[in-house]
PDB file of C-alpha atoms and ligand atoms in Angstrom:
ATOM      1  CA  ALA A   1       0.002   0.006  -0.005  1.00 36.00           C
ATOM      2  CA  LYS A   2       1.174   3.412  -0.721  1.00 44.00           C
ATOM      3  CA  GLU A   3       0.123   6.743   0.709  1.00 46.00           C
ATOM      4  CA  ALA A   4       0.036  10.290  -0.644  1.00 47.00           C
ATOM      5  CA  GLY A   5       2.854  12.428   1.157  1.00 47.00           C
ATOM      6  CA  ARG A   6       3.347  16.074   1.402  1.00 48.00           C
ATOM      7  CA  ASN A   7       3.702  17.907  -1.911  1.00 50.00           C
ATOM      8  CA  GLY A   8       1.493  15.359  -3.635  1.00 49.00           C
ATOM      9  CA  PHE A   9       4.360  12.814  -3.686  1.00 49.00           C
ATOM     10  CA  GLU A  10       3.462   9.146  -3.071  1.00 50.00           C
ATOM     11  CA  PHE A  11       5.723   7.376  -0.749  1.00 52.00           C
ATOM     12  CA  PHE A  12       6.182   3.705  -0.406  1.00 53.00           C
ATOM     13  CA  SER A  13       5.157   1.847   2.660  1.00 55.00           C
ATOM     14  CA  ALA A  14       7.742   1.182   5.198  1.00 52.00           C
ATOM     15  CA  GLU A  15       7.825  -2.599   4.409  1.00 52.00           C
ATOM     16  CA  MET A  16       8.208  -1.949   0.703  1.00 55.00           C
ATOM     17  CA  ASN A  17      10.817   0.529   0.983  1.00 55.00           C
ATOM     18  CA  THR A  18      13.084  -1.574   3.114  1.00 58.00           C
ATOM     19  CA  SER A  19      12.404  -4.959   1.563  1.00 66.00           C
ATOM     20  CA  SER A  20      14.860  -6.073  -0.746  1.00 75.00           C
ATOM     21  CA  LEU A  21      12.132  -7.014  -3.224  1.00 74.00           C
ATOM     22  CA  GLY A  22      10.805  -3.468  -3.335  1.00 79.00           C
ATOM     23  CA  GLN A  23      14.313  -2.242  -3.777  1.00 80.00           C
ATOM     24  CA  LEU A  24      15.034  -4.750  -6.600  1.00 84.00           C
ATOM     25  CA  LEU A  25      11.819  -3.856  -8.437  1.00 86.00           C
ATOM     26  CA  LEU A  26      12.430  -0.086  -8.040  1.00 89.00           C
ATOM     27  CA  GLU A  27      16.049  -0.499  -9.243  1.00 90.00           C
ATOM     28  CA  ASN A  28      14.816  -2.350 -12.429  1.00 91.00           C
ATOM     29  CA  GLN A  29      12.329   0.243 -13.116  1.00 94.00           C
ATOM     30  CA  LEU A  30      14.716   3.121 -12.677  1.00 94.00           C
ATOM     31  CA  ARG A  31      17.145   1.617 -15.162  1.00 93.00           C
ATOM     32  CA  GLY A  32      14.543   2.311 -17.950  1.00 92.00           C
ATOM     33  CA  ALA A  33      12.939   5.531 -16.438  1.00 94.00           C
ATOM     34  CA  ALA A  34      14.858   8.062 -18.527  1.00 89.00           C
ATOM     35  CA  ASP A  35      14.419   6.163 -21.801  1.00 91.00           C
ATOM     36  CA  ARG A  36      10.755   5.855 -21.072  1.00 94.00           C
ATOM     37  CA  GLY A  37      10.530   9.393 -20.618  1.00 95.00           C
ATOM     38  CA  GLU A  38       9.453   9.185 -16.863  1.00 97.00           C
ATOM     39  CA  LEU A  39      11.893  11.718 -15.525  1.00 98.00           C
ATOM     40  CA  LEU A  40      11.061  15.449 -15.418  1.00 98.00           C
ATOM     41  CA  LEU A  41      12.299  18.648 -13.746  1.00 98.00           C
ATOM     42  CA  HIS A  42      10.491  20.996 -11.535  1.00 98.00           C
ATOM     43  CA  TYR A  43      11.712  24.425 -11.041  1.00 98.00           C
ATOM     44  CA  GLN A  44      11.858  26.474  -7.704  1.00 98.00           C
ATOM     45  CA  PRO A  45      12.391  30.197  -7.765  1.00 98.00           C
ATOM     46  CA  LYS A  46      15.117  32.238  -5.922  1.00 98.00           C
ATOM     47  CA  GLU A  47      13.854  35.806  -5.394  1.00 98.00           C
ATOM     48  CA  CYS A  48      15.247  39.124  -4.326  1.00 98.00           C
ATOM     49  CA  ALA A  49      13.529  39.799  -0.889  1.00 94.00           C
ATOM     50  CA  ILE A  50      13.889  43.487  -1.479  1.00 95.00           C
ATOM     51  CA  SER A  51      12.753  43.962  -5.030  1.00 96.00           C
ATOM     52  CA  GLY A  52      10.762  40.747  -5.571  1.00 95.00           C
ATOM     53  CA  ARG A  53      12.753  40.202  -8.714  1.00 96.00           C
ATOM     54  CA  LEU A  54      13.193  36.558  -9.901  1.00 97.00           C
ATOM     55  CA  LEU A  55      17.160  35.978  -9.639  1.00 97.00           C
ATOM     56  CA  GLY A  56      17.249  32.366 -10.681  1.00 98.00           C
ATOM     57  CA  LEU A  57      15.578  28.902 -10.644  1.00 98.00           C
ATOM     58  CA  GLU A  58      16.794  25.638  -9.252  1.00 98.00           C
ATOM     59  CA  ALA A  59      16.041  22.371 -11.269  1.00 98.00           C
ATOM     60  CA  LEU A  60      14.712  19.645  -9.059  1.00 98.00           C
ATOM     61  CA  LEU A  61      14.417  16.070 -10.395  1.00 98.00           C
ATOM     62  CA  ARG A  62      11.250  14.074 -10.242  1.00 98.00           C
ATOM     63  CA  TRP A  63      10.185  10.527 -11.417  1.00 97.00           C
ATOM     64  CA  GLN A  64       6.790  10.196 -12.888  1.00 97.00           C
ATOM     65  CA  HIS A  65       6.330   6.483 -11.874  1.00 94.00           C
ATOM     66  CA  PRO A  66       3.440   4.674 -13.705  1.00 92.00           C
ATOM     67  CA  GLU A  67       2.022   3.116 -10.365  1.00 90.00           C
ATOM     68  CA  LEU A  68       3.549   5.219  -7.654  1.00 91.00           C
ATOM     69  CA  GLY A  69       3.037   8.785  -8.931  1.00 94.00           C
ATOM     70  CA  LEU A  70       5.562  11.536  -8.667  1.00 95.00           C
ATOM     71  CA  VAL A  71       8.456  10.150  -6.752  1.00 94.00           C
ATOM     72  CA  ALA A  72      10.829  12.616  -4.920  1.00 96.00           C
ATOM     73  CA  PRO A  73      14.549  12.502  -5.560  1.00 97.00           C
ATOM     74  CA  GLY A  74      15.343  11.554  -2.081  1.00 94.00           C
ATOM     75  CA  ARG A  75      13.778   8.107  -2.821  1.00 91.00           C
ATOM     76  CA  PHE A  76      15.778   7.273  -6.000  1.00 94.00           C
ATOM     77  CA  ILE A  77      18.798   9.336  -6.266  1.00 96.00           C
ATOM     78  CA  PRO A  78      20.678   7.455  -3.542  1.00 94.00           C
ATOM     79  CA  LEU A  79      19.713   4.228  -5.326  1.00 93.00           C
ATOM     80  CA  ALA A  80      20.843   5.626  -8.693  1.00 95.00           C
ATOM     81  CA  GLU A  81      24.172   6.422  -7.060  1.00 95.00           C
ATOM     82  CA  GLU A  82      24.401   2.987  -5.576  1.00 93.00           C
ATOM     83  CA  ILE A  83      23.777   1.139  -8.884  1.00 93.00           C
ATOM     84  CA  GLY A  84      25.927   3.523 -10.996  1.00 94.00           C
ATOM     85  CA  LEU A  85      23.160   5.103 -12.831  1.00 96.00           C
ATOM     86  CA  ILE A  86      23.597   8.687 -11.557  1.00 97.00           C
ATOM     87  CA  GLY A  87      26.026   9.492 -14.348  1.00 96.00           C
ATOM     88  CA  THR A  88      23.216   8.762 -17.027  1.00 96.00           C
ATOM     89  CA  ILE A  89      20.586  10.352 -14.953  1.00 97.00           C
ATOM     90  CA  GLY A  90      22.714  13.454 -14.242  1.00 97.00           C
ATOM     91  CA  GLU A  91      23.561  13.899 -17.901  1.00 97.00           C
ATOM     92  CA  TRP A  92      19.955  13.811 -18.716  1.00 97.00           C
ATOM     93  CA  VAL A  93      19.227  16.497 -16.082  1.00 98.00           C
ATOM     94  CA  LEU A  94      21.889  18.756 -17.494  1.00 98.00           C
ATOM     95  CA  GLY A  95      20.659  18.361 -21.092  1.00 98.00           C
ATOM     96  CA  GLU A  96      17.055  18.996 -20.074  1.00 98.00           C
ATOM     97  CA  ALA A  97      17.791  22.037 -18.046  1.00 98.00           C
ATOM     98  CA  CYS A  98      19.615  23.465 -21.187  1.00 98.00           C
ATOM     99  CA  ARG A  99      16.841  22.471 -23.381  1.00 98.00           C
ATOM    100  CA  GLN A 100      14.343  24.167 -21.188  1.00 98.00           C
ATOM    101  CA  GLN A 101      16.412  27.481 -21.255  1.00 98.00           C
ATOM    102  CA  ARG A 102      16.527  27.177 -25.024  1.00 98.00           C
ATOM    103  CA  ALA A 103      12.668  26.723 -25.192  1.00 98.00           C
ATOM    104  CA  TRP A 104      12.177  29.794 -23.062  1.00 97.00           C
ATOM    105  CA  LEU A 105      14.525  31.927 -25.193  1.00 97.00           C
ATOM    106  CA  ASP A 106      12.754  30.606 -28.220  1.00 97.00           C
ATOM    107  CA  ALA A 107       9.442  31.770 -26.667  1.00 96.00           C
ATOM    108  CA  GLY A 108      10.962  35.330 -26.431  1.00 96.00           C
ATOM    109  CA  LEU A 109      11.395  35.280 -22.694  1.00 96.00           C
ATOM    110  CA  ASP A 110      14.078  36.846 -20.568  1.00 96.00           C
ATOM    111  CA  ILE A 111      15.647  33.798 -18.834  1.00 97.00           C
ATOM    112  CA  VAL A 112      17.281  33.728 -15.497  1.00 98.00           C
ATOM    113  CA  PRO A 113      20.235  31.288 -14.482  1.00 98.00           C
ATOM    114  CA  VAL A 114      18.957  27.718 -13.825  1.00 98.00           C
ATOM    115  CA  ALA A 115      20.914  25.793 -11.205  1.00 98.00           C
ATOM    116  CA  VAL A 116      21.328  22.071 -11.637  1.00 98.00           C
ATOM    117  CA  ASN A 117      22.355  19.900  -8.678  1.00 98.00           C
ATOM    118  CA  LEU A 118      25.291  17.624  -9.251  1.00 98.00           C
ATOM    119  CA  SER A 119      26.055  14.575  -7.280  1.00 97.00           C
ATOM    120  CA  ALA A 120      29.594  13.654  -6.092  1.00 95.00           C
ATOM    121  CA  GLN A 121      30.030  10.811  -8.603  1.00 95.00           C
ATOM    122  CA  GLN A 122      29.261  13.151 -11.429  1.00 96.00           C
ATOM    123  CA  LEU A 123      31.948  15.706 -10.286  1.00 96.00           C
ATOM    124  CA  ALA A 124      34.411  12.847 -10.136  1.00 95.00           C
ATOM    125  CA  GLN A 125      33.702  11.917 -13.767  1.00 95.00           C
ATOM    126  CA  GLN A 126      36.673  12.195 -16.014  1.00 94.00           C
ATOM    127  CA  ASN A 127      34.565  14.057 -18.648  1.00 96.00           C
ATOM    128  CA  ILE A 128      32.275  16.197 -16.438  1.00 97.00           C
ATOM    129  CA  VAL A 129      33.690  19.546 -17.841  1.00 98.00           C
ATOM    130  CA  SER A 130      33.207  18.675 -21.406  1.00 97.00           C
ATOM    131  CA  GLN A 131      29.877  17.028 -20.737  1.00 98.00           C
ATOM    132  CA  ILE A 132      28.445  20.343 -19.297  1.00 98.00           C
ATOM    133  CA  SER A 133      30.070  22.463 -22.016  1.00 98.00           C
ATOM    134  CA  ASN A 134      28.457  20.021 -24.605  1.00 98.00           C
ATOM    135  CA  ALA A 135      24.949  20.419 -23.066  1.00 98.00           C
ATOM    136  CA  ILE A 136      25.292  24.225 -23.138  1.00 98.00           C
ATOM    137  CA  ASN A 137      26.587  24.464 -26.464  1.00 98.00           C
ATOM    138  CA  ASP A 138      23.980  21.906 -27.960  1.00 98.00           C
ATOM    139  CA  ALA A 139      21.346  24.143 -26.707  1.00 98.00           C
ATOM    140  CA  GLY A 140      23.166  27.317 -27.987  1.00 98.00           C
ATOM    141  CA  LEU A 141      23.275  28.797 -24.517  1.00 98.00           C
ATOM    142  CA  ALA A 142      25.688  31.323 -22.897  1.00 98.00           C
ATOM    143  CA  PRO A 143      27.423  29.477 -20.075  1.00 98.00           C
ATOM    144  CA  GLU A 144      26.245  32.228 -17.405  1.00 98.00           C
ATOM    145  CA  VAL A 145      22.760  30.948 -17.656  1.00 98.00           C
ATOM    146  CA  ILE A 146      23.578  27.607 -16.149  1.00 98.00           C
ATOM    147  CA  GLU A 147      24.560  27.281 -12.498  1.00 98.00           C
ATOM    148  CA  LEU A 148      25.874  24.242 -10.697  1.00 98.00           C
ATOM    149  CA  GLU A 149      25.056  23.452  -7.096  1.00 98.00           C
ATOM    150  CA  LEU A 150      27.682  21.319  -5.291  1.00 97.00           C
ATOM    151  CA  THR A 151      27.289  20.379  -1.779  1.00 95.00           C
ATOM    152  CA  GLU A 152      29.862  21.378   0.859  1.00 93.00           C
ATOM    153  CA  THR A 153      30.253  17.607   1.884  1.00 92.00           C
ATOM    154  CA  MET A 154      31.143  16.448  -1.620  1.00 94.00           C
ATOM    155  CA  LEU A 155      33.616  19.137  -2.205  1.00 94.00           C
ATOM    156  CA  MET A 156      35.467  18.384   0.870  1.00 91.00           C
ATOM    157  CA  ARG A 157      35.896  14.742  -0.153  1.00 91.00           C
ATOM    158  CA  ASP A 158      38.604  15.327  -2.739  1.00 91.00           C
ATOM    159  CA  ILE A 159      39.681  18.881  -2.227  1.00 93.00           C
ATOM    160  CA  ASP A 160      42.601  19.356  -4.635  1.00 94.00           C
ATOM    161  CA  ARG A 161      40.841  17.607  -7.391  1.00 95.00           C
ATOM    162  CA  ASN A 162      37.602  19.285  -6.813  1.00 96.00           C
ATOM    163  CA  ILE A 163      39.357  22.934  -6.772  1.00 96.00           C
ATOM    164  CA  HIS A 164      40.963  21.974 -10.203  1.00 96.00           C
ATOM    165  CA  THR A 165      37.584  20.949 -11.580  1.00 97.00           C
ATOM    166  CA  LEU A 166      35.801  23.954 -10.320  1.00 97.00           C
ATOM    167  CA  ILE A 167      38.465  26.333 -11.646  1.00 98.00           C
ATOM    168  CA  ARG A 168      37.823  24.740 -15.165  1.00 98.00           C
ATOM    169  CA  LEU A 169      34.156  25.089 -14.738  1.00 98.00           C
ATOM    170  CA  ARG A 170      34.523  28.706 -13.652  1.00 98.00           C
ATOM    171  CA  ASP A 171      36.685  29.596 -16.559  1.00 98.00           C
ATOM    172  CA  MET A 172      34.131  27.983 -18.859  1.00 98.00           C
ATOM    173  CA  GLY A 173      31.716  30.594 -17.380  1.00 98.00           C
ATOM    174  CA  VAL A 174      29.096  28.634 -15.453  1.00 98.00           C
ATOM    175  CA  ARG A 175      27.999  29.863 -12.069  1.00 98.00           C
ATOM    176  CA  LEU A 176      28.919  27.764  -9.150  1.00 98.00           C
ATOM    177  CA  SER A 177      27.560  27.607  -5.662  1.00 98.00           C
ATOM    178  CA  ILE A 178      28.108  25.452  -2.576  1.00 97.00           C
ATOM    179  CA  ASP A 179      24.747  23.764  -1.565  1.00 97.00           C
ATOM    180  CA  ASP A 180      23.764  22.822   2.080  1.00 95.00           C
ATOM    181  CA  PHE A 181      26.343  25.097   3.491  1.00 94.00           C
ATOM    182  CA  GLY A 182      27.204  24.740   7.071  1.00 90.00           C
ATOM    183  CA  THR A 183      26.575  21.014   7.232  1.00 88.00           C
ATOM    184  CA  GLY A 184      30.050  19.998   6.156  1.00 85.00           C
ATOM    185  CA  TYR A 185      33.407  20.856   7.526  1.00 80.00           C
ATOM    186  CA  SER A 186      34.984  23.198   5.290  1.00 81.00           C
ATOM    187  CA  SER A 187      37.557  25.590   6.689  1.00 81.00           C
ATOM    188  CA  LEU A 188      37.749  29.289   5.534  1.00 83.00           C
ATOM    189  CA  ASN A 189      41.156  28.490   3.920  1.00 84.00           C
ATOM    190  CA  TYR A 190      39.420  26.048   1.532  1.00 87.00           C
ATOM    191  CA  LEU A 191      36.375  28.154   0.966  1.00 90.00           C
ATOM    192  CA  ARG A 192      38.809  30.894  -0.256  1.00 90.00           C
ATOM    193  CA  GLN A 193      40.277  28.437  -2.770  1.00 92.00           C
ATOM    194  CA  PHE A 194      36.868  27.249  -4.285  1.00 95.00           C
ATOM    195  CA  PRO A 195      35.987  29.745  -7.103  1.00 96.00           C
ATOM    196  CA  VAL A 196      32.297  29.865  -6.329  1.00 97.00           C
ATOM    197  CA  ASN A 197      29.632  32.665  -6.738  1.00 97.00           C
ATOM    198  CA  ALA A 198      27.463  31.810  -3.792  1.00 97.00           C
ATOM    199  CA  LEU A 199      26.830  29.946  -0.488  1.00 97.00           C
ATOM    200  CA  LYS A 200      23.325  28.352   0.088  1.00 97.00           C
ATOM    201  CA  ILE A 201      22.526  28.346   3.836  1.00 97.00           C
ATOM    202  CA  ASP A 202      21.348  24.921   4.613  1.00 96.00           C
ATOM    203  CA  ARG A 203      17.523  24.676   5.408  1.00 96.00           C
ATOM    204  CA  SER A 204      18.289  23.342   9.010  1.00 95.00           C
ATOM    205  CA  PHE A 205      19.807  26.774   9.935  1.00 96.00           C
ATOM    206  CA  VAL A 206      16.898  28.657   8.346  1.00 97.00           C
ATOM    207  CA  SER A 207      14.332  26.748  10.213  1.00 94.00           C
ATOM    208  CA  ASP A 208      16.521  27.345  13.440  1.00 91.00           C
ATOM    209  CA  ILE A 209      15.704  31.040  13.071  1.00 93.00           C
ATOM    210  CA  SER A 210      12.039  30.423  14.318  1.00 81.00           C
ATOM    211  CA  ALA A 211      13.263  27.780  16.896  1.00 76.00           C
ATOM    212  CA  GLU A 212      13.705  28.718  20.506  1.00 72.00           C
ATOM    213  CA  GLY A 213      17.268  29.293  22.005  1.00 69.00           C
ATOM    214  CA  ASN A 214      18.998  29.338  18.701  1.00 72.00           C
ATOM    215  CA  GLU A 215      17.825  32.628  17.199  1.00 81.00           C
ATOM    216  CA  GLY A 216      19.546  32.023  13.781  1.00 92.00           C
ATOM    217  CA  LYS A 217      23.041  32.482  15.119  1.00 93.00           C
ATOM    218  CA  ILE A 218      24.548  30.072  12.452  1.00 93.00           C
ATOM    219  CA  ALA A 219      22.532  31.534   9.637  1.00 96.00           C
ATOM    220  CA  SER A 220      23.978  35.052  10.535  1.00 96.00           C
ATOM    221  CA  ALA A 221      27.476  33.686  10.887  1.00 95.00           C
ATOM    222  CA  ILE A 222      27.234  32.141   7.343  1.00 95.00           C
ATOM    223  CA  ILE A 223      25.780  35.367   5.795  1.00 97.00           C
ATOM    224  CA  GLY A 224      28.768  37.394   7.375  1.00 96.00           C
ATOM    225  CA  MET A 225      31.152  34.809   6.202  1.00 94.00           C
ATOM    226  CA  ALA A 226      29.832  34.786   2.579  1.00 96.00           C
ATOM    227  CA  HIS A 227      30.045  38.557   2.435  1.00 95.00           C
ATOM    228  CA  SER A 228      33.454  38.869   3.901  1.00 93.00           C
ATOM    229  CA  LEU A 229      34.597  36.470   1.042  1.00 93.00           C
ATOM    230  CA  GLY A 230      32.870  38.433  -1.548  1.00 95.00           C
ATOM    231  CA  LEU A 231      30.307  35.661  -2.095  1.00 96.00           C
ATOM    232  CA  GLU A 232      26.424  36.014  -2.403  1.00 97.00           C
ATOM    233  CA  ALA A 233      24.448  34.393   0.335  1.00 98.00           C
ATOM    234  CA  ILE A 234      21.235  32.479  -0.480  1.00 98.00           C
ATOM    235  CA  ALA A 235      18.826  31.086   2.144  1.00 98.00           C
ATOM    236  CA  GLU A 236      17.060  27.902   1.257  1.00 97.00           C
ATOM    237  CA  GLY A 237      13.911  26.477   2.783  1.00 98.00           C
ATOM    238  CA  VAL A 238      12.458  29.804   3.943  1.00 98.00           C
ATOM    239  CA  GLU A 239       8.881  29.177   5.086  1.00 97.00           C
ATOM    240  CA  THR A 240       7.855  31.925   7.457  1.00 96.00           C
ATOM    241  CA  GLU A 241       7.759  35.669   7.333  1.00 95.00           C
ATOM    242  CA  ALA A 242       9.632  35.669  10.604  1.00 94.00           C
ATOM    243  CA  GLN A 243      12.507  33.742   8.808  1.00 96.00           C
ATOM    244  CA  ARG A 244      12.344  36.199   5.844  1.00 96.00           C
ATOM    245  CA  SER A 245      12.505  39.387   8.022  1.00 96.00           C
ATOM    246  CA  PHE A 246      15.332  38.009  10.154  1.00 96.00           C
ATOM    247  CA  LEU A 247      17.325  37.076   6.983  1.00 97.00           C
ATOM    248  CA  VAL A 248      16.759  40.478   5.362  1.00 97.00           C
ATOM    249  CA  ALA A 249      17.843  42.197   8.610  1.00 97.00           C
ATOM    250  CA  GLN A 250      21.075  40.152   8.461  1.00 97.00           C
ATOM    251  CA  GLY A 251      21.765  41.277   5.002  1.00 97.00           C
ATOM    252  CA  CYS A 252      20.762  38.061   3.044  1.00 98.00           C
ATOM    253  CA  HIS A 253      18.382  39.205   0.256  1.00 95.00           C
ATOM    254  CA  GLN A 254      18.333  36.022  -1.896  1.00 98.00           C
ATOM    255  CA  LEU A 255      15.698  33.648  -0.786  1.00 98.00           C
ATOM    256  CA  GLN A 256      14.204  30.394  -1.739  1.00 98.00           C
ATOM    257  CA  GLY A 257      11.697  28.302  -0.075  1.00 98.00           C
ATOM    258  CA  TYR A 258       7.956  27.414   0.041  1.00 98.00           C
ATOM    259  CA  LEU A 259       7.146  31.159   1.331  1.00 98.00           C
ATOM    260  CA  ILE A 260       8.628  32.337  -1.992  1.00 97.00           C
ATOM    261  CA  GLY A 261       7.466  29.557  -4.314  1.00 97.00           C
ATOM    262  CA  ARG A 262       7.343  25.843  -4.476  1.00 97.00           C
ATOM    263  CA  PRO A 263       8.974  23.791  -7.105  1.00 98.00           C
ATOM    264  CA  VAL A 264       6.556  23.565 -10.139  1.00 98.00           C
ATOM    265  CA  PRO A 265       6.563  22.294 -13.844  1.00 97.00           C
ATOM    266  CA  ALA A 266       8.327  24.652 -16.287  1.00 97.00           C
ATOM    267  CA  GLY A 267       4.792  25.540 -17.738  1.00 95.00           C
ATOM    268  CA  GLU A 268       3.792  27.040 -14.474  1.00 96.00           C
ATOM    269  CA  LEU A 269       6.822  29.189 -14.375  1.00 92.00           C
ATOM    270  CA  ALA A 270       6.755  30.798 -17.809  1.00 88.00           C
ATOM    271  CA  PRO A 271       4.231  33.636 -16.636  1.00 89.00           C
ATOM    272  CA  ARG A 272       7.040  34.855 -14.097  1.00 91.00           C
ATOM    273  CA  LEU A 273       9.629  35.229 -16.969  1.00 94.00           C
ATOM    274  CA  ARG A 274       9.307  38.671 -18.489  1.00 90.00           C
ATOM    275  CA  PRO A 275       9.351  38.950 -22.395  1.00 91.00           C
ATOM    276  CA  ARG A 276      12.742  39.735 -23.763  1.00 87.00           C
ATOM    277  CA  PRO A 277      13.352  43.286 -24.931  1.00 84.00           C
ATOM    278  CA  GLY A 278      12.561  43.436 -28.637  1.00 80.00           C
ATOM    279  CA  HIS A 279      10.066  40.476 -28.372  1.00 77.00           C
TER     280      HIS A 279
HETATM  281  P1  C2E B 301      18.541  20.230  -2.238  1.00 80.75           P
HETATM  282  O1  C2E B 301      19.374  20.613  -3.448  1.00 80.75           O
HETATM  283  O2  C2E B 301      18.940  20.815  -0.927  1.00 80.75           O
HETATM  284  O3  C2E B 301      17.088  21.003  -2.809  1.00 80.75           O
HETATM  285  C1  C2E B 301      16.217  21.605  -1.763  1.00 80.75           C
HETATM  286  C2  C2E B 301      15.104  20.538  -1.308  1.00 80.75           C
HETATM  287  O4  C2E B 301      14.245  21.313  -0.356  1.00 80.75           O
HETATM  288  C3  C2E B 301      14.172  20.180  -2.394  1.00 80.75           C
HETATM  289  O5  C2E B 301      13.647  18.846  -2.201  1.00 80.75           O
HETATM  290  C4  C2E B 301      13.178  21.270  -2.297  1.00 80.75           C
HETATM  291  O6  C2E B 301      11.787  20.800  -2.935  1.00 80.75           O
HETATM  292  C5  C2E B 301      12.931  21.277  -0.892  1.00 80.75           C
HETATM  293  N1  C2E B 301      12.344  22.608  -0.343  1.00 80.75           N
HETATM  294  C6  C2E B 301      12.516  23.792  -1.073  1.00 80.75           C
HETATM  295  N2  C2E B 301      12.118  24.729  -0.235  1.00 80.75           N
HETATM  296  C7  C2E B 301      11.488  24.209   0.895  1.00 80.75           C
HETATM  297  C8  C2E B 301      10.910  24.704   2.036  1.00 80.75           C
HETATM  298  O7  C2E B 301      10.630  25.774   2.197  1.00 80.75           O
HETATM  299  N3  C2E B 301      10.575  23.684   3.058  1.00 80.75           N
HETATM  300  C9  C2E B 301      10.974  22.453   2.932  1.00 80.75           C
HETATM  301  N4  C2E B 301      10.674  21.558   3.943  1.00 80.75           N
HETATM  302  N5  C2E B 301      11.673  21.908   1.809  1.00 80.75           N
HETATM  303  C10 C2E B 301      11.898  22.796   0.687  1.00 80.75           C
HETATM  304  P2  C2E B 301      13.571  17.756  -3.410  1.00 80.75           P
HETATM  305  O8  C2E B 301      13.104  18.373  -4.678  1.00 80.75           O
HETATM  306  O9  C2E B 301      12.787  16.675  -2.850  1.00 80.75           O
HETATM  307  O10 C2E B 301      15.112  17.375  -3.467  1.00 80.75           O
HETATM  308  C11 C2E B 301      15.797  16.617  -2.414  1.00 80.75           C
HETATM  309  C12 C2E B 301      17.270  16.647  -2.849  1.00 80.75           C
HETATM  310  O11 C2E B 301      17.474  15.890  -3.959  1.00 80.75           O
HETATM  311  C13 C2E B 301      17.983  18.041  -3.229  1.00 80.75           C
HETATM  312  O12 C2E B 301      18.211  18.801  -2.142  1.00 80.75           O
HETATM  313  C14 C2E B 301      19.196  17.356  -4.045  1.00 80.75           C
HETATM  314  O13 C2E B 301      20.236  17.109  -2.985  1.00 80.75           O
HETATM  315  C15 C2E B 301      18.692  16.177  -4.711  1.00 80.75           C
HETATM  316  N6  C2E B 301      18.250  16.428  -6.045  1.00 80.75           N
HETATM  317  C16 C2E B 301      17.235  17.000  -6.620  1.00 80.75           C
HETATM  318  N7  C2E B 301      17.306  16.942  -7.925  1.00 80.75           N
HETATM  319  C17 C2E B 301      18.542  16.430  -8.201  1.00 80.75           C
HETATM  320  C18 C2E B 301      19.359  16.262  -9.457  1.00 80.75           C
HETATM  321  O14 C2E B 301      18.780  16.614 -10.599  1.00 80.75           O
HETATM  322  N8  C2E B 301      20.601  15.684  -9.330  1.00 80.75           N
HETATM  323  C19 C2E B 301      21.167  15.203  -8.129  1.00 80.75           C
HETATM  324  N9  C2E B 301      22.274  14.778  -8.128  1.00 80.75           N
HETATM  325  N10 C2E B 301      20.394  15.550  -6.975  1.00 80.75           N
HETATM  326  C20 C2E B 301      19.181  16.158  -6.983  1.00 80.75           C
HETATM  327 CA1   CA B 302      20.275  22.364  -4.293  1.00 80.75          CA
HETATM  328 CA1   CA B 303      20.219  22.634  -0.575  1.00 80.75          CA
HETATM  329 CA1   CA B 304      19.598  21.294   2.253  1.00 80.75          CA
END
């Protein structure tokens, strides 16, 4: 039996999720999901709290499963990583995000950068830089309209190699941000060496703002750290007005979260994109 979860996702029952039969079944279905056209991207806005301007979008992967409905990435990305499928899936995500940007441009819309989440295994791929530049070139895009989100934890796993890869990506012109910032163990010294544009404050520190006894001390510290390094600070998971006003008072104007907008299919976002001058 399955039950409808938050966000309209259908989650597996506890038994099915942990049983090896359920796992095996899902694994086999996942192998063909991309070819059957069952993967799709939703887009969540990043907004300026001061002007209300749309600053960017984050592409978030979903699996439209024939029986289970819309499956959240937390359910199948770890599995894809485990069975060596994340490279193929990740390449599809990059290609799809680029094709969507192209479609919006062709519709005469003024696009904003779209951020794609990369997994550690993808970043470690020998050809990751050319894979990304091919996806951008195939869609005829400027590199600046694609952003990559890399988690702090994955960057700290093989620091020297990752610094080198990030420098090549930065030189190509794509935007880079460190995701889930504050949950890993990067030192200021390494942070200085990663050529990134932004730090995304992890949702746990944003929800702390409204929690008793903590008052958002970590969020404030990250905002200060980002600014002193010349980086943008983006808060993820902003759900309440109290969180929003606290963040703005601390100088963090870039916000993302259910308060700003939920992840939605591309078609629902188009109305937020302005017509391009001359169109
Ligand atoms: P993430 O990159 O940290 O993405 C943010 C997650 O928080 C998303 O969950 C988003 O829907 C959710 N979220 C956004 N605002 C709020 C809020 O205000 N409150 C709460 N409670 N949640 C909020 P989602 O879409 O289920 O994605 C989960 C994770 O799956 C992502 O975390 C990311 O690590 C991974 N992921 C998603 N798409 C991809 C992908 O294409 N490739 C890879 N490698 N990982 C992906
Ligand atoms: Ca992310
Ligand atoms: Ca995140
Ligand atoms: Ca997070």
